[in-house]
PDB file of C-alpha atoms in Angstrom:
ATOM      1  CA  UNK F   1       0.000   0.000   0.000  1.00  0.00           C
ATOM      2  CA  UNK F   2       1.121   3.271  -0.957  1.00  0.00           C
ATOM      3  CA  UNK F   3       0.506   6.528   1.641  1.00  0.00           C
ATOM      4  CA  UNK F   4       0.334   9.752   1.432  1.00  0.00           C
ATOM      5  CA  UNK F   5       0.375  12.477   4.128  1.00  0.00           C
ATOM      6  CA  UNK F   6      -1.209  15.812   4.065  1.00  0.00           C
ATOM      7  CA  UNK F   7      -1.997  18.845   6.288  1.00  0.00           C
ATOM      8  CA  UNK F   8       1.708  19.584   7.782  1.00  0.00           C
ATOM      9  CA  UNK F   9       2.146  23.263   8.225  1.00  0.00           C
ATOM     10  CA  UNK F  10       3.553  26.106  10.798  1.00  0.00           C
ATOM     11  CA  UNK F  11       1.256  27.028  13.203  1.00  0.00           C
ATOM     12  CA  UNK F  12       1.657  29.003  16.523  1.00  0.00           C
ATOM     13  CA  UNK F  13       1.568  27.196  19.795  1.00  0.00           C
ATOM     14  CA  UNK F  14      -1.489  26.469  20.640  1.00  0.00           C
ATOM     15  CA  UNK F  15      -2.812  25.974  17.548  1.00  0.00           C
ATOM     16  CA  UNK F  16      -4.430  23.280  15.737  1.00  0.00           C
ATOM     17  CA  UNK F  17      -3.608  20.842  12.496  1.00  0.00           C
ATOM     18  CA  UNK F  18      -5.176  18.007  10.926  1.00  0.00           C
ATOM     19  CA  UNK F  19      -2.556  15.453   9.347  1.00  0.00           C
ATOM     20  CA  UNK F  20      -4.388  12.943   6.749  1.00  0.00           C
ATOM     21  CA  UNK F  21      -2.902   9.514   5.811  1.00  0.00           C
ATOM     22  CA  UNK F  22      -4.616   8.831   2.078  1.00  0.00           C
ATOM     23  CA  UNK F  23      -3.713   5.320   0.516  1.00  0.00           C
ATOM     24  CA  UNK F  24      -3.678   3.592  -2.315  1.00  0.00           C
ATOM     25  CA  UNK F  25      -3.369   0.118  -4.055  1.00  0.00           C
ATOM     26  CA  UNK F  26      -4.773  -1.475  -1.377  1.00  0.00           C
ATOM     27  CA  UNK F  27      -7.497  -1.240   1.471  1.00  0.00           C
ATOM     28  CA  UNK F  28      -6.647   0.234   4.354  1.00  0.00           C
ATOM     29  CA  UNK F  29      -9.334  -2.448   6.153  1.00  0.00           C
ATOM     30  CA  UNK F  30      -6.498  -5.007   7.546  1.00  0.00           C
ATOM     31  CA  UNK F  31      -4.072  -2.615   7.936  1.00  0.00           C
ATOM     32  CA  UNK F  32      -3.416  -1.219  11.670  1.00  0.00           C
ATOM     33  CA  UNK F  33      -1.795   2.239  11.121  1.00  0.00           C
ATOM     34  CA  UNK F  34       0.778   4.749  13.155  1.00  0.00           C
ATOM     35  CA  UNK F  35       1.218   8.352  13.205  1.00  0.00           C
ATOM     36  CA  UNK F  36       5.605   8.470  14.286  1.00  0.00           C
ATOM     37  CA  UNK F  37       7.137  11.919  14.091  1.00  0.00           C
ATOM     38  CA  UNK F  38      11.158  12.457  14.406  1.00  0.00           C
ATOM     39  CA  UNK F  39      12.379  15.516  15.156  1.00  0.00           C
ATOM     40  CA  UNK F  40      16.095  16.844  14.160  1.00  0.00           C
ATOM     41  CA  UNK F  41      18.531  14.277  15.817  1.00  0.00           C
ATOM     42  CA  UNK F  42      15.820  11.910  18.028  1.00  0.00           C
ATOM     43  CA  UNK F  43      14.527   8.493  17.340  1.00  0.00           C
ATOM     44  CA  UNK F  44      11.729   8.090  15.236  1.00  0.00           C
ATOM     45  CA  UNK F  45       8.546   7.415  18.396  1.00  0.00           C
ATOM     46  CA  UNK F  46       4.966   6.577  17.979  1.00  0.00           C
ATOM     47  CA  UNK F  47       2.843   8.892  18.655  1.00  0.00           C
ATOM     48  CA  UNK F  48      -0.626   7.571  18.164  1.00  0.00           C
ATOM     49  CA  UNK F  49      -1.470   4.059  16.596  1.00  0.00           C
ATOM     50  CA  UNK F  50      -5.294   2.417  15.918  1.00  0.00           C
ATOM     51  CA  UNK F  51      -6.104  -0.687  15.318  1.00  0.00           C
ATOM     52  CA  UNK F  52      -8.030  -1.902  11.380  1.00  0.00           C
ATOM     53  CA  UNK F  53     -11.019  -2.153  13.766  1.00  0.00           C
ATOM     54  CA  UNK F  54     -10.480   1.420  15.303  1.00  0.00           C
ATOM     55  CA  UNK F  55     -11.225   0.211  18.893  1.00  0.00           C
ATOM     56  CA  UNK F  56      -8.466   0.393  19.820  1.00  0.00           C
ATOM     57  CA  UNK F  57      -5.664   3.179  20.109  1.00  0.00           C
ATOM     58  CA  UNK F  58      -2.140   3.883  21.479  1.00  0.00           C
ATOM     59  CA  UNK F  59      -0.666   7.738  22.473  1.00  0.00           C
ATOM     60  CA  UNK F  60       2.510   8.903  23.557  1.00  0.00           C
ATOM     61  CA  UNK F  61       2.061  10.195  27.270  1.00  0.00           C
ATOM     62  CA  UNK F  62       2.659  13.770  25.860  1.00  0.00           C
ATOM     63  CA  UNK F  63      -0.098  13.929  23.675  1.00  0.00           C
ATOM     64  CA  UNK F  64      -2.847  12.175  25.281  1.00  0.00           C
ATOM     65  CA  UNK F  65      -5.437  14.743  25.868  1.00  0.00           C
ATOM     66  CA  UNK F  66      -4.657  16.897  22.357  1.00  0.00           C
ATOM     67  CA  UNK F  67      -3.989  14.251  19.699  1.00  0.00           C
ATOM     68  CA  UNK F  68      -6.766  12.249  18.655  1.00  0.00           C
ATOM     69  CA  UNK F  69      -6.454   9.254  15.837  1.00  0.00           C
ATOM     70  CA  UNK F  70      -9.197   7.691  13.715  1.00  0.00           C
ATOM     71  CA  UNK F  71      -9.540   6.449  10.295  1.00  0.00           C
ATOM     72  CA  UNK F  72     -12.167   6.305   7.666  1.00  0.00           C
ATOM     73  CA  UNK F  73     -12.232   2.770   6.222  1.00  0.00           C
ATOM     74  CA  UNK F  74     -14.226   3.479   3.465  1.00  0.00           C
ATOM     75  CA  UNK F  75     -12.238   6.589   2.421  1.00  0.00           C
ATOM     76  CA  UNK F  76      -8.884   4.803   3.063  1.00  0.00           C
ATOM     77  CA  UNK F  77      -7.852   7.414   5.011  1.00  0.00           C
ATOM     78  CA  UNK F  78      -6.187   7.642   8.610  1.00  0.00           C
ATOM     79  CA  UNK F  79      -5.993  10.908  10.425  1.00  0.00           C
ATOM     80  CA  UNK F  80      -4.306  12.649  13.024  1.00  0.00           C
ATOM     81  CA  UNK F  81      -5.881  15.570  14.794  1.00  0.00           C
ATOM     82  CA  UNK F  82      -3.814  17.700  17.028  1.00  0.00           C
ATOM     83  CA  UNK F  83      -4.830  20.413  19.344  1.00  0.00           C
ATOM     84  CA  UNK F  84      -3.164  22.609  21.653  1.00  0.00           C
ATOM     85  CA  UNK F  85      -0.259  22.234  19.823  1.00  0.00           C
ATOM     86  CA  UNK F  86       3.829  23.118  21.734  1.00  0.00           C
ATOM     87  CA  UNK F  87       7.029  23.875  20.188  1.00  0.00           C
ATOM     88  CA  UNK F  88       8.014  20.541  21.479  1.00  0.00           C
ATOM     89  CA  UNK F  89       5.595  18.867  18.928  1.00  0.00           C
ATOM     90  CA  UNK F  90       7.586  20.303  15.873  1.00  0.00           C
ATOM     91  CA  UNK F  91       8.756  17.147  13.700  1.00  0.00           C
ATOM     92  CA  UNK F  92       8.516  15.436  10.511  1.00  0.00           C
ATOM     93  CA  UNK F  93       5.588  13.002  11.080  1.00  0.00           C
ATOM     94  CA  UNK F  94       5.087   9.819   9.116  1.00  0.00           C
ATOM     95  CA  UNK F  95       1.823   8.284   8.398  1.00  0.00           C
ATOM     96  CA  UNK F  96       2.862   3.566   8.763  1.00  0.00           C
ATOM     97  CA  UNK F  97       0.663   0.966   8.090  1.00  0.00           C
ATOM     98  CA  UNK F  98       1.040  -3.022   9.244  1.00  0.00           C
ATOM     99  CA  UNK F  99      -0.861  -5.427   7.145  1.00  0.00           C
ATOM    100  CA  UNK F 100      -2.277  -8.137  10.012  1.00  0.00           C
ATOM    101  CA  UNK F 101      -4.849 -10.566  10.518  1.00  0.00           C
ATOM    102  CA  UNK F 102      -5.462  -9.388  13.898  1.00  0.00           C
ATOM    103  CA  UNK F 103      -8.554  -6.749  13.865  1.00  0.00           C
ATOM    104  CA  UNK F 104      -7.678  -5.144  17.894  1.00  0.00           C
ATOM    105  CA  UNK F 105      -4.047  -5.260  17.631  1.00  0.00           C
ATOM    106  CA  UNK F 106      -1.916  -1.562  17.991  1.00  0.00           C
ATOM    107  CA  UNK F 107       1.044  -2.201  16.107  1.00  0.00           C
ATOM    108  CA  UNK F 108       3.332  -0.674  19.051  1.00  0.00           C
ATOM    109  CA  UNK F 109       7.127  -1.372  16.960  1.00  0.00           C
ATOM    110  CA  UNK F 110       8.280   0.725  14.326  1.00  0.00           C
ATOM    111  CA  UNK F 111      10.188  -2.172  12.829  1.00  0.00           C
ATOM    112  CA  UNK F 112       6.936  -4.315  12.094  1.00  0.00           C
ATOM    113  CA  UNK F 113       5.384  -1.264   9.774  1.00  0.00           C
ATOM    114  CA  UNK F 114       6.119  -2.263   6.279  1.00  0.00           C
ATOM    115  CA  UNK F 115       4.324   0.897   4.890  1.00  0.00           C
ATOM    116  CA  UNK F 116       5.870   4.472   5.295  1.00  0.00           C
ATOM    117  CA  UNK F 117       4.155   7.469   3.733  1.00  0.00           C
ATOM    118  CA  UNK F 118       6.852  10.145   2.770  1.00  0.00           C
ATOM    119  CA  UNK F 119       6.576  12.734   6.178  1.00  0.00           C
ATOM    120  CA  UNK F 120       4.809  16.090   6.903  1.00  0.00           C
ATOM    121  CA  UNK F 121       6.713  18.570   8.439  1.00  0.00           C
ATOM    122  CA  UNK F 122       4.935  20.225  11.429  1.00  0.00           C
ATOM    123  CA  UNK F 123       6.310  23.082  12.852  1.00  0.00           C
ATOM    124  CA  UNK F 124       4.841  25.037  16.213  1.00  0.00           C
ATOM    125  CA  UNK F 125       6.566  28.329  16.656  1.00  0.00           C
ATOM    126  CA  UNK F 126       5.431  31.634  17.745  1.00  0.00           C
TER     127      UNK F 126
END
């Protein structure tokens, strides 16, 4: 499956963005997805994750409370809304999918995504 991100931008702390994860040549249906940002000289981390189901979801301690992921099956999309945005946010962020049989699982590893969109820089600064 091929993926796309879109929505990336500056915006001023506190601020909001909507990141969108559009794929193609395959269904998104069996795939659980990631949203993993690295900024300049960190690891790459997960920040959110959802199951193919959607019931069930992963954050990073720092964003629970202002990120929110879903995904629209139908519109093989995944999305990442963030709110209340910091400085400390600012990364590249990278839309992954895991093809699996397993409809509740959060795919939690970086290394068992096979599919990596391309990034969308985010960048919070005043």
């Amino acid at each position: 499956v091929q993926l796309v991100e879109s929505g990336g931008g500056l915006v001023e702390p506190g601020g909001s963005l909507r990141l969108s994860c559009a794929a193609s040549g395959r269904t998104l249906t069996v795939y659980a997805m990631g949203w993993f940002r690295q900024a300049p000289g960190k690891e790459r981390e997960l920040v959110a994750g959802i199951s193919w189901s959607g019931s069930s979801t992963y954050y990073l301690d720092s964003v629970k409370g202002r990120f929110t992921i879903s995904r629209d099956n139908a519109k093989n999309t995944v999305y990442l809304q963030m709110n209340s945005l910091k400085p400390e946010d600012t990364a590249v962020y990278y839309c992954a999918g895991d093809y699996t049989s397993m409809p509740f699982k959060v795919t939690m590893s970086k290394d068992e995504y096979e599919s990596w969109g391309q990034g969308s820089q985010v960048a919070v600064s005043s």
